[in-house]
CSV table of C-alpha atoms and ligand atoms in Angstrom, one decimal:
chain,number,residue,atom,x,y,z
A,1261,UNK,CA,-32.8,-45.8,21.9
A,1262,UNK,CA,-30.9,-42.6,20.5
A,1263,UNK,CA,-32.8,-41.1,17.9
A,1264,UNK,CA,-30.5,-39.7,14.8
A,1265,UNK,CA,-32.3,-37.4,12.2
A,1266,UNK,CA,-31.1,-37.5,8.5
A,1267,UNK,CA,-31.8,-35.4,6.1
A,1268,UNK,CA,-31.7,-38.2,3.0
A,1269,UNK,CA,-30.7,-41.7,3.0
A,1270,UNK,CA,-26.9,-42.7,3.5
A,1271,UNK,CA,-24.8,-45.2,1.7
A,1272,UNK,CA,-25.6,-48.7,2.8
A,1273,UNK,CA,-22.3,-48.9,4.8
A,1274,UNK,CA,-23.5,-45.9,7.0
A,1275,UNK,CA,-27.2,-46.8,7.3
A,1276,UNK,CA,-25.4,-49.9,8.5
A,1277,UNK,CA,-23.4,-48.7,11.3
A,1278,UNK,CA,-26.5,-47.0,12.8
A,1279,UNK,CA,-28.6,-50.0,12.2
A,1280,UNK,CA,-26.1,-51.8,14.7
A,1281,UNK,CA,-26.1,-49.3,17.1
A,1282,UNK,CA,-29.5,-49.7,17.7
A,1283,UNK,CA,-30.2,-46.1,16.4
A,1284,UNK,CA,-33.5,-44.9,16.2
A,1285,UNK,CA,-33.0,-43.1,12.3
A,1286,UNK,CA,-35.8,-41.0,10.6
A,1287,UNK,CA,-35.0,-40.2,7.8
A,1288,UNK,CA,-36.7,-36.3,6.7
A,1289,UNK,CA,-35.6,-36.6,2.5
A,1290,UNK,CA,-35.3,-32.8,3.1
A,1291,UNK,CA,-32.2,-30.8,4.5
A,1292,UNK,CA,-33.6,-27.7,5.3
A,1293,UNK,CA,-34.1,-26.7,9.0
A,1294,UNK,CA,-38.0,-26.1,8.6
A,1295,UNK,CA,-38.7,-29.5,7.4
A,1296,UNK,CA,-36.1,-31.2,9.7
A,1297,UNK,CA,-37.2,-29.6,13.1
A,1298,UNK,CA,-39.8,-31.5,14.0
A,1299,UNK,CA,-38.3,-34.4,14.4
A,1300,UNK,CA,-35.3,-32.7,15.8
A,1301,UNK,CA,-36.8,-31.5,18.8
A,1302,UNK,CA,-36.3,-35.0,20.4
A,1303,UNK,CA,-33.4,-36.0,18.5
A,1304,UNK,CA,-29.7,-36.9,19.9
A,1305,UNK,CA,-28.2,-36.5,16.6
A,1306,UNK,CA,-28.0,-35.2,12.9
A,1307,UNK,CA,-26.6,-36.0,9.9
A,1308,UNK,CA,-26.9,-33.3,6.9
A,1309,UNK,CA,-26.1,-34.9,3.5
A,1310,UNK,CA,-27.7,-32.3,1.3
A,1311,UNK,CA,-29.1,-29.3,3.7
A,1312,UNK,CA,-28.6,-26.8,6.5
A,1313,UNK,CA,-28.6,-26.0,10.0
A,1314,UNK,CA,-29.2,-22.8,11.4
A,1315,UNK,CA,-28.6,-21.3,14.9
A,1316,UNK,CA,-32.3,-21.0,15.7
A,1317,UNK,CA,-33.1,-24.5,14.7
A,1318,UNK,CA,-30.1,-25.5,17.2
A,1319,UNK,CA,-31.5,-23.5,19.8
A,1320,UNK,CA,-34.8,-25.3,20.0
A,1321,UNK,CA,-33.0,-28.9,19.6
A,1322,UNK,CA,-32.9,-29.3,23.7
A,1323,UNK,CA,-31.3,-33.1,23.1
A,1324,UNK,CA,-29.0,-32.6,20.1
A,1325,UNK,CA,-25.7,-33.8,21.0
A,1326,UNK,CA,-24.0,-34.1,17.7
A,1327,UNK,CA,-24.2,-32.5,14.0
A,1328,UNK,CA,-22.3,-35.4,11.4
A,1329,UNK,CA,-21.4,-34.5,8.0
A,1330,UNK,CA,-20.7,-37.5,5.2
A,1331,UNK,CA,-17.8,-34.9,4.1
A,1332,UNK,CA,-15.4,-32.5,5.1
A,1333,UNK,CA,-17.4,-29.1,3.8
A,1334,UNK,CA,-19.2,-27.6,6.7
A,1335,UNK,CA,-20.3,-24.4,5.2
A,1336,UNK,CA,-24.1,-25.2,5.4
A,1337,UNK,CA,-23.8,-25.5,9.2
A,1338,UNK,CA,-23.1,-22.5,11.9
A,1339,UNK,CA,-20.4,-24.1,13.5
A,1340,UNK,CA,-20.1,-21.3,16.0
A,1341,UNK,CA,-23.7,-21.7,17.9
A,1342,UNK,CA,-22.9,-25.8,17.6
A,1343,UNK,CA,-19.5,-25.0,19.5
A,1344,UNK,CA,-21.2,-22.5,21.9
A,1345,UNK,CA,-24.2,-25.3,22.6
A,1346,UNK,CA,-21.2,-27.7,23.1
A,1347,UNK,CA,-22.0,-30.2,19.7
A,1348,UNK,CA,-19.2,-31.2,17.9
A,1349,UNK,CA,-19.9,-31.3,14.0
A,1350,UNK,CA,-18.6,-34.6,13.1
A,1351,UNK,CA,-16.6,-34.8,9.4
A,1352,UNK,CA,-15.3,-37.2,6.9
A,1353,UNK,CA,-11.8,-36.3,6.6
A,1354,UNK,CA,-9.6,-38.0,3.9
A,1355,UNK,CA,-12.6,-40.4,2.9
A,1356,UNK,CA,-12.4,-39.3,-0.7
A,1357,UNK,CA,-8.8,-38.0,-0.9
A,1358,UNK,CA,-7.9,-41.2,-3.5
A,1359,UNK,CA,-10.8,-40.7,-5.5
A,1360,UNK,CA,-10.2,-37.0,-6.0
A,1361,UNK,CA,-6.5,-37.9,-7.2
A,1362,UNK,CA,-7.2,-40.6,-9.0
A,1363,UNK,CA,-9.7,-38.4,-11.2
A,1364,UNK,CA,-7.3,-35.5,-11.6
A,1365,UNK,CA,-5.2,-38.5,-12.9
A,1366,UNK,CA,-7.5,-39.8,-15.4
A,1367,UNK,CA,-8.4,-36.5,-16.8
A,1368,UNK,CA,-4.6,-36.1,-17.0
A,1369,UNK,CA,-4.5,-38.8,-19.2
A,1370,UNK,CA,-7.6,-37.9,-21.7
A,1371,UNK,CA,-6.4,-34.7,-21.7
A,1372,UNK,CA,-3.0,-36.0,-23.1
A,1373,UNK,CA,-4.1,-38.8,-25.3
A,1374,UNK,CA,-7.2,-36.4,-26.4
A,1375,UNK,CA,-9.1,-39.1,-25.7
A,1376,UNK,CA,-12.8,-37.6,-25.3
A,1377,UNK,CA,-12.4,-35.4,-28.4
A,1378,UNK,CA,-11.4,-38.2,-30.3
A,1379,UNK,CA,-14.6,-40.5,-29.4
A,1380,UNK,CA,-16.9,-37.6,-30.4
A,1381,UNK,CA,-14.8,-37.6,-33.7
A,1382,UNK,CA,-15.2,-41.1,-34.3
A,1383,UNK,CA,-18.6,-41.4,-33.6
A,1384,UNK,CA,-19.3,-38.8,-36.1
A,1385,UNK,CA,-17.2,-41.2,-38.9
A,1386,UNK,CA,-13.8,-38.9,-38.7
A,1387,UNK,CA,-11.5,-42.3,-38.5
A,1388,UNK,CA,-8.8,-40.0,-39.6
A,1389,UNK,CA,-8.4,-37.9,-36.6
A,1390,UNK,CA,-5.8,-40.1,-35.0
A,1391,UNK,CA,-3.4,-38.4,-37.8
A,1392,UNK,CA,-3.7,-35.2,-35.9
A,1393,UNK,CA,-0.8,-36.4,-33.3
A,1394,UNK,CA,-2.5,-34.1,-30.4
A,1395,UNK,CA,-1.9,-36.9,-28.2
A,1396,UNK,CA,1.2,-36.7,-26.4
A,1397,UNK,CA,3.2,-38.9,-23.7
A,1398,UNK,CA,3.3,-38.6,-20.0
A,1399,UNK,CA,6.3,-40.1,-19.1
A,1400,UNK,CA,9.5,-37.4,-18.8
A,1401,UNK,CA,6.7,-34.5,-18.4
A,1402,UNK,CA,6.5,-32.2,-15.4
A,1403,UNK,CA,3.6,-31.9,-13.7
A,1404,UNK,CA,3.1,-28.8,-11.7
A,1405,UNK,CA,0.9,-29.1,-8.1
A,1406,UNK,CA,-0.5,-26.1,-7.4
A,1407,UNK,CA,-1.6,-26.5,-3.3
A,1408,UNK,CA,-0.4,-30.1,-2.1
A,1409,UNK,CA,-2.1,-31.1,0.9
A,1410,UNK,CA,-3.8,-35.2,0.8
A,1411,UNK,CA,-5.3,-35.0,-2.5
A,1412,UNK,CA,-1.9,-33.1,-4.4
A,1413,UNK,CA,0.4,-35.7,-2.4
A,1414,UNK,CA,-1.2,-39.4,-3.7
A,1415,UNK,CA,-1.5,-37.3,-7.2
A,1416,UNK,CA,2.0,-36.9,-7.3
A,1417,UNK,CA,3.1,-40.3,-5.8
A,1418,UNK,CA,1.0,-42.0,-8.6
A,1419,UNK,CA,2.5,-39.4,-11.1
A,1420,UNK,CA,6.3,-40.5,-10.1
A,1421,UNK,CA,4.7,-44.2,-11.0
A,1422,UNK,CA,4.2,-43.1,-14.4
A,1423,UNK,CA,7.9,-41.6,-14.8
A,1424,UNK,CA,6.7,-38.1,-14.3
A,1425,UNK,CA,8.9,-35.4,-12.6
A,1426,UNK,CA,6.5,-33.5,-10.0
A,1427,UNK,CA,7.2,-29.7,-8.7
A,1428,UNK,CA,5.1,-28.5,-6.1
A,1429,UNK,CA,4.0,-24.5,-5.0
A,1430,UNK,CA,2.4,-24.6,-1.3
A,1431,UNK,CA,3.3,-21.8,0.5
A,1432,UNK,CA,2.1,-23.7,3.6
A,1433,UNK,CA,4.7,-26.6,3.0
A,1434,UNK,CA,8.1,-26.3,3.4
A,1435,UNK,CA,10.5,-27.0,0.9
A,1436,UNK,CA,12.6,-29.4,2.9
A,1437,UNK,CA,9.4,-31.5,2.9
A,1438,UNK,CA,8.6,-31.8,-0.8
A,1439,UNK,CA,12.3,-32.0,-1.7
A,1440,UNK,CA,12.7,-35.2,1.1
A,1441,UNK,CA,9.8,-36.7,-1.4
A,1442,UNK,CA,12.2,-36.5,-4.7
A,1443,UNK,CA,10.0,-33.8,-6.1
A,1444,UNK,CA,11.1,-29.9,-7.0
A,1445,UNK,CA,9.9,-27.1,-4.8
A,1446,UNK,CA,9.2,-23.6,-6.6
A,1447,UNK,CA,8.5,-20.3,-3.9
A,1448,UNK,CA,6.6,-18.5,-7.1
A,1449,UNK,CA,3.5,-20.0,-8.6
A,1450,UNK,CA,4.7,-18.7,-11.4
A,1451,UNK,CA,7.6,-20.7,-12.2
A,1452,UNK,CA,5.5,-23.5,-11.6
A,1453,UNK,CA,3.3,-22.6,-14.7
A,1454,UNK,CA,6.4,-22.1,-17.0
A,1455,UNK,CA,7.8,-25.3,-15.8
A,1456,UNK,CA,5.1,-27.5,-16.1
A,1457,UNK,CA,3.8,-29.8,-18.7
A,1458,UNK,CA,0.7,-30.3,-16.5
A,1459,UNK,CA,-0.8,-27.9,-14.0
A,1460,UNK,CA,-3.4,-29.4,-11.1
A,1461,UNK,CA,-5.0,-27.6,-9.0
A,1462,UNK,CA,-6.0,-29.2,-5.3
A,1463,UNK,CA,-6.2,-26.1,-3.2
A,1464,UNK,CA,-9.0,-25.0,-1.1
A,1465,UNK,CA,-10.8,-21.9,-2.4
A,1466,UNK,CA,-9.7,-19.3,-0.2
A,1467,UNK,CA,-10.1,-15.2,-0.7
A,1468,UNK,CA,-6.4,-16.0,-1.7
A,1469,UNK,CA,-6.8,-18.5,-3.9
A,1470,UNK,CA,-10.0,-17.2,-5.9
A,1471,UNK,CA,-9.2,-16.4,-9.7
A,1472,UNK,CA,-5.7,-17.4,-8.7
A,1473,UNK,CA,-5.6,-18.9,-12.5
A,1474,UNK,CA,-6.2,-15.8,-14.6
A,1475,UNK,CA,-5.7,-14.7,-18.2
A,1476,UNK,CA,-2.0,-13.8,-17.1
A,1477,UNK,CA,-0.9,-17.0,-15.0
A,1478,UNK,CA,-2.8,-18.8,-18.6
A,1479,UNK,CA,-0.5,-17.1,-20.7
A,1480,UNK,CA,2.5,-18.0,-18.7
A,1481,UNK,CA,1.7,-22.0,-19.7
A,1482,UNK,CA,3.0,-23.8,-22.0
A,1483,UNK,CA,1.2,-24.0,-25.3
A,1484,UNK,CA,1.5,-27.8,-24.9
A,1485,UNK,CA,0.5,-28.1,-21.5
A,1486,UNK,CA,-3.3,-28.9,-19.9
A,1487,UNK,CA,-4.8,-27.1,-16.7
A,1488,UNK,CA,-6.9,-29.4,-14.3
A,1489,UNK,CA,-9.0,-28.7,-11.3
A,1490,UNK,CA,-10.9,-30.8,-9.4
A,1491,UNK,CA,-10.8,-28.4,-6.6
A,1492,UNK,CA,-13.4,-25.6,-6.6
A,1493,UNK,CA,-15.1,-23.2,-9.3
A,1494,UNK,CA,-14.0,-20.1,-8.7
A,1495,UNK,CA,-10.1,-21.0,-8.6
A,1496,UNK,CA,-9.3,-20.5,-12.3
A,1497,UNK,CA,-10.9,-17.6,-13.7
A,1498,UNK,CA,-13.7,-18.8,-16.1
A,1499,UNK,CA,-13.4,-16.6,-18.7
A,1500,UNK,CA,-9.9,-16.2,-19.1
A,1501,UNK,CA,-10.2,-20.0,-19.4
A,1502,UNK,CA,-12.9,-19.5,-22.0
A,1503,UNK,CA,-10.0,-17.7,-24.2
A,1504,UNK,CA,-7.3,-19.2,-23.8
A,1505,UNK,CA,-9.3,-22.4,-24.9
A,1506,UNK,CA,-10.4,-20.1,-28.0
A,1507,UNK,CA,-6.7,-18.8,-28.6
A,1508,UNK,CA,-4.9,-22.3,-27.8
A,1509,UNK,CA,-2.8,-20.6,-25.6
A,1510,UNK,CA,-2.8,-24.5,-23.7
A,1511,UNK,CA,-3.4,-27.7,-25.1
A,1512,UNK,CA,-6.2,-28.7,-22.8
A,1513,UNK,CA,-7.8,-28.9,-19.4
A,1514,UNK,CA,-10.5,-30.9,-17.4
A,1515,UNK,CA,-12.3,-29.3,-14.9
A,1516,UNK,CA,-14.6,-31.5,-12.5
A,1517,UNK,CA,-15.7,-28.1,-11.4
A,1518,UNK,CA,-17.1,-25.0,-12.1
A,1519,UNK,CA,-18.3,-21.2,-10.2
A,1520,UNK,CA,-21.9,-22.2,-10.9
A,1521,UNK,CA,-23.0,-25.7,-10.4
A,1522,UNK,CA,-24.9,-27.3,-11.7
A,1523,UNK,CA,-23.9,-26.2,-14.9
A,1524,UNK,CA,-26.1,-24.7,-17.4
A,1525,UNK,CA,-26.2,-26.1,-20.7
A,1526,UNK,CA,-25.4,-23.0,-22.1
A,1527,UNK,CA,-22.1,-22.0,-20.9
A,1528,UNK,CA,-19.5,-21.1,-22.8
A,1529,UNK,CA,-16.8,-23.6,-21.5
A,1530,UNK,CA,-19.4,-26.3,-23.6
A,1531,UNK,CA,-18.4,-24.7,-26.7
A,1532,UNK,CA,-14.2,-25.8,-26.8
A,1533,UNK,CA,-13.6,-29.4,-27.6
A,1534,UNK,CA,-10.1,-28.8,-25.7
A,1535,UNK,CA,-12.2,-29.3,-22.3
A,1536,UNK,CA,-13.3,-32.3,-20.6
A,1537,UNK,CA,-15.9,-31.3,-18.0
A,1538,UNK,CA,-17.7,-33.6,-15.2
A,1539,UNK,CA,-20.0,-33.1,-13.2
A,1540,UNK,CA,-18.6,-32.2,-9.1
A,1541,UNK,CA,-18.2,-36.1,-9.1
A,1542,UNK,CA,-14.1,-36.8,-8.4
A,1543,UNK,CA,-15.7,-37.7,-5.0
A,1544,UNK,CA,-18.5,-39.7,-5.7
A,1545,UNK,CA,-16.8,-42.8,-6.3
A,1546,UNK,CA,-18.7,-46.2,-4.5
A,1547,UNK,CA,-15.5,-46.6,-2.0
A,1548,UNK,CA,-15.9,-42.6,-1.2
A,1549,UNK,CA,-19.5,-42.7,-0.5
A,1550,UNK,CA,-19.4,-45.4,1.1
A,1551,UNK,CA,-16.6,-44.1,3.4
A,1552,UNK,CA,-17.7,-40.7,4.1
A,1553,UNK,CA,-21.5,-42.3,5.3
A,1554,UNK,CA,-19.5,-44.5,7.4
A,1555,UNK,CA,-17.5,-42.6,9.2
A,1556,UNK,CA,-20.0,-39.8,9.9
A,1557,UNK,CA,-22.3,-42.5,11.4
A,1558,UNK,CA,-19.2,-43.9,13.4
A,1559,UNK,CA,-19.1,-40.3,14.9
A,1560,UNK,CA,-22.2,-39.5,15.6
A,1561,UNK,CA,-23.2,-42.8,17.2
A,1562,UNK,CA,-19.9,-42.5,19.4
A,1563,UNK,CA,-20.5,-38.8,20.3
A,1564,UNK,CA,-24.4,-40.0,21.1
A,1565,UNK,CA,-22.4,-42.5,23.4
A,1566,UNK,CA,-19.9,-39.8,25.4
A,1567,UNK,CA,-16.7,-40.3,23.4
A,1568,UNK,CA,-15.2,-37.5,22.3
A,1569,UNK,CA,-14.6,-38.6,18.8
A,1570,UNK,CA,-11.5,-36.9,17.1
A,1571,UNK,CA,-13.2,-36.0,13.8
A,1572,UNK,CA,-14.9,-32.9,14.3
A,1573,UNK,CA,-14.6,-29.6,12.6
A,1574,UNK,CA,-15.0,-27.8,16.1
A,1575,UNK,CA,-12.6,-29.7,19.1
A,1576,UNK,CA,-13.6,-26.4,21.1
A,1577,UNK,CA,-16.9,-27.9,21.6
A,1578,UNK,CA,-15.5,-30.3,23.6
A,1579,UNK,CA,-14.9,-27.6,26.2
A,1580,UNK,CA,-18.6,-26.9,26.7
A,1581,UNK,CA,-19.7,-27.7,30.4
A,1582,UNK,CA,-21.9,-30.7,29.4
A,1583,UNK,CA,-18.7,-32.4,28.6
A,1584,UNK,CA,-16.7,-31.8,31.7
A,1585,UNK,CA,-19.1,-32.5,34.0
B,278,NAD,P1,-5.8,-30.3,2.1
B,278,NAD,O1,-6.2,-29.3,3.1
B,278,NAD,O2,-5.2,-31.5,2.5
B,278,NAD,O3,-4.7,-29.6,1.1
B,278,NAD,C1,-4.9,-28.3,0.5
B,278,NAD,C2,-3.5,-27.7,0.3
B,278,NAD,O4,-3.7,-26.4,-0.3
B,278,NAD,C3,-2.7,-27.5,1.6
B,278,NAD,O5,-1.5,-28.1,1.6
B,278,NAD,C4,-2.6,-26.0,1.7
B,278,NAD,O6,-1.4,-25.6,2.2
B,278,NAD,C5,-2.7,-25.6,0.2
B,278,NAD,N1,-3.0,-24.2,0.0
B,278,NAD,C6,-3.9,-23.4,0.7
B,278,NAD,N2,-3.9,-22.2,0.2
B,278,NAD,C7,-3.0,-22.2,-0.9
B,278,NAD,C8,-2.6,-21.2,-1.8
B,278,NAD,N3,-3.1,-19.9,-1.7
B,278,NAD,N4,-1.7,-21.5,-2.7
B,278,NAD,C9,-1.2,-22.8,-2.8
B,278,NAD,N5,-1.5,-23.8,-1.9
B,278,NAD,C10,-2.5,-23.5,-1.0
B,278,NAD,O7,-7.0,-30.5,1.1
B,278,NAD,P2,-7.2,-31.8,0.2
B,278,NAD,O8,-7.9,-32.8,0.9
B,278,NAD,O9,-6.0,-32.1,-0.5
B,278,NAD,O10,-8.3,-31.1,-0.8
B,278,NAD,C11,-8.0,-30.0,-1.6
B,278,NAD,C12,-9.3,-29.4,-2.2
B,278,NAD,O11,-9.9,-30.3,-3.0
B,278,NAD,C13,-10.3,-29.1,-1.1
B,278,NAD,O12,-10.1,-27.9,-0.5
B,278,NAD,C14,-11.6,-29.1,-1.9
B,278,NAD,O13,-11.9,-27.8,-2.3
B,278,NAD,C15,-11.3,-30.0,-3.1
B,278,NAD,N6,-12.1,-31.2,-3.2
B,278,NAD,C16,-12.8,-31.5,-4.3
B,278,NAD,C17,-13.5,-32.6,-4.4
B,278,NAD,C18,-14.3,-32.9,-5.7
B,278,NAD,O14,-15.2,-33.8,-5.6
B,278,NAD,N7,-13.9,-32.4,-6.8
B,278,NAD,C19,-13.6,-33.5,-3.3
B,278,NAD,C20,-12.8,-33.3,-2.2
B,278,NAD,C21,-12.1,-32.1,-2.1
């Protein structure tokens, strides 16, 4: 019976899959390498919900055959001893991408009908607030993609549905692609945040694309338009955000994330009621966890089993010796 080490519980559907493969699972409730080795040494495989990996925990794990993520970020494992020691690091590619758009859509949509400010109104007794006429329709806006890979494609397929126009700046995708899809193509980030009535953000953060959204590209918006990320913190510059939230120089944004999370109560972003913040959670959905824990354990009990399973961060491991015996 192959033993498979996690580091805390999976969703139901995973624990399921590994159930049926006869796994033998121990479960450690902690991620980090200390706690986790001793059960590793004899273990076939890992999977690291919350935790790390290092290269001298690796080296000690004789039987480890396979490292499985219930996600696509690998950044808490060292990927380059797993591909030396020939262990593919199993991932959950595209298991969230709907519920990452469909958030970005929803906070699209209480941004424009200033829904979140207007429940804190009401609760306080301010009936009259729906006078203000902040809320504003989607249909005939323009919203601007900045980075559209899976999540910034379904967002703007469900954005057409609601009459929207969609313009996209990827400097990765070609033009001819985007325009075959009906939507504009802009070369200059730029022109994408004059155009746009809406501006989300679904790149990864890169050197490149860190405090791409500064006080400059904030004052090139549209007074009327909102900002959203549910990409990364660190992508729009937080305190430029801070002022232009101050100064109104946009009507609103959402964020889903921010440079330091959690977030402390104290931050200043708390203190605009033209923000709608949550908490790293446009991926959390039930269908997304229940995804990502399922395909990791598909992974891992197929690598345990000699497959090499095409969902792996590092296809080089596959090159390793043990695998071309
Ligand atoms: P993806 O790799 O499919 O798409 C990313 C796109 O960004 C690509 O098309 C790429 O060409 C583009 N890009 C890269 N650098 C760029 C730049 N400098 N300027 C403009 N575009 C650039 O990724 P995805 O699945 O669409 O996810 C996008 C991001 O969403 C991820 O990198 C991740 O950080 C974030 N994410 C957040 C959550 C959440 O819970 N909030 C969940 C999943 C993913």
């Amino acid at each position: 019976m192959a033993k498979v080490v996690i580091s805390h519980r999976l969703h139901d559907d995973g624990m399921a899959v590994l159930e049926k493969a006869g796994a033998d699972v121990v479960i450690t409730n902690s991620g980090k390498s200390q706690d986790m080795l001793p059960e590793l040494l004899d273990a076939e495989g890992l999977i690291i919900r919350i935790g790390s990996i290092d290269r001298e925990t690796m080296l000690k794990c004789k039987n480890l055959k396979v490292i499985g993520r219930p996600g696509v970020g690998v950044d808490d494992v060292d990927v380059e001893t797993a591909t030396e020691l020939g262990i593919p690091v199993v991932i959950a590619p595209g298991a969230n991408t709907r519920s990452v758009a469909e958030h970005a859509m929803a906070m699209m949509f209480a941004c424009a009908k200033d829904m979140v400010r207007c429940d804190k109104e009401m609760r306080k007794g301010n009936f009259g607030i729906r006078s203000e006429y902040k809320a504003y329709e989607l249909n005939g806006k323009t919203l601007g993609l900045i980075g559209c890979g899976h999540i910034g494609n379904i967002l703007a397929q469900m954005a057409t549905g609601i009459g929207m126009n969609v313009l996209v700046y990827d400097p990765f995708v070609s033009a001819e692609t985007v325009e075959a899809k009906g939507w504009g193509y802009r070369e200059d980030m730029h022109d994408i945040l004059k155009e746009a009535d809406v501006i989300s953000i679904h790149t990864p953060l890169t050197p490149q694309t860190r405090n791409m959204i500064g006080e400059a590209e904030l004052k090139m918006m549209k007074p009327t338009s909102i900002l959203i990320n549910c990409a990364r913190g660190g992508i729009v510059d937080e305190a430029a955000l801070c002022k232009a939230l101050e100064e109104n120089w946009i009507h609103s944004a959402a964020t889903d994330v921010v440079v330091h999370e959690p977030i402390s109560m104290d931050d200043p972003l708390f203190k605009y009621d033209n923000i709608i913040v949550t908490p790293h959670m446009a991926g959390q959905t039930k269908e997304a966890a229940s995804g990502v824990a399922t395909m990791a354990a598909e992974g891992v009990m197929a690598v345990i089993n000699g497959e090499k399973w095409p969902k792996v961060c590092n296809p080089k491991a596959y090159e390793h010796p043990r695998w071309n015996k």
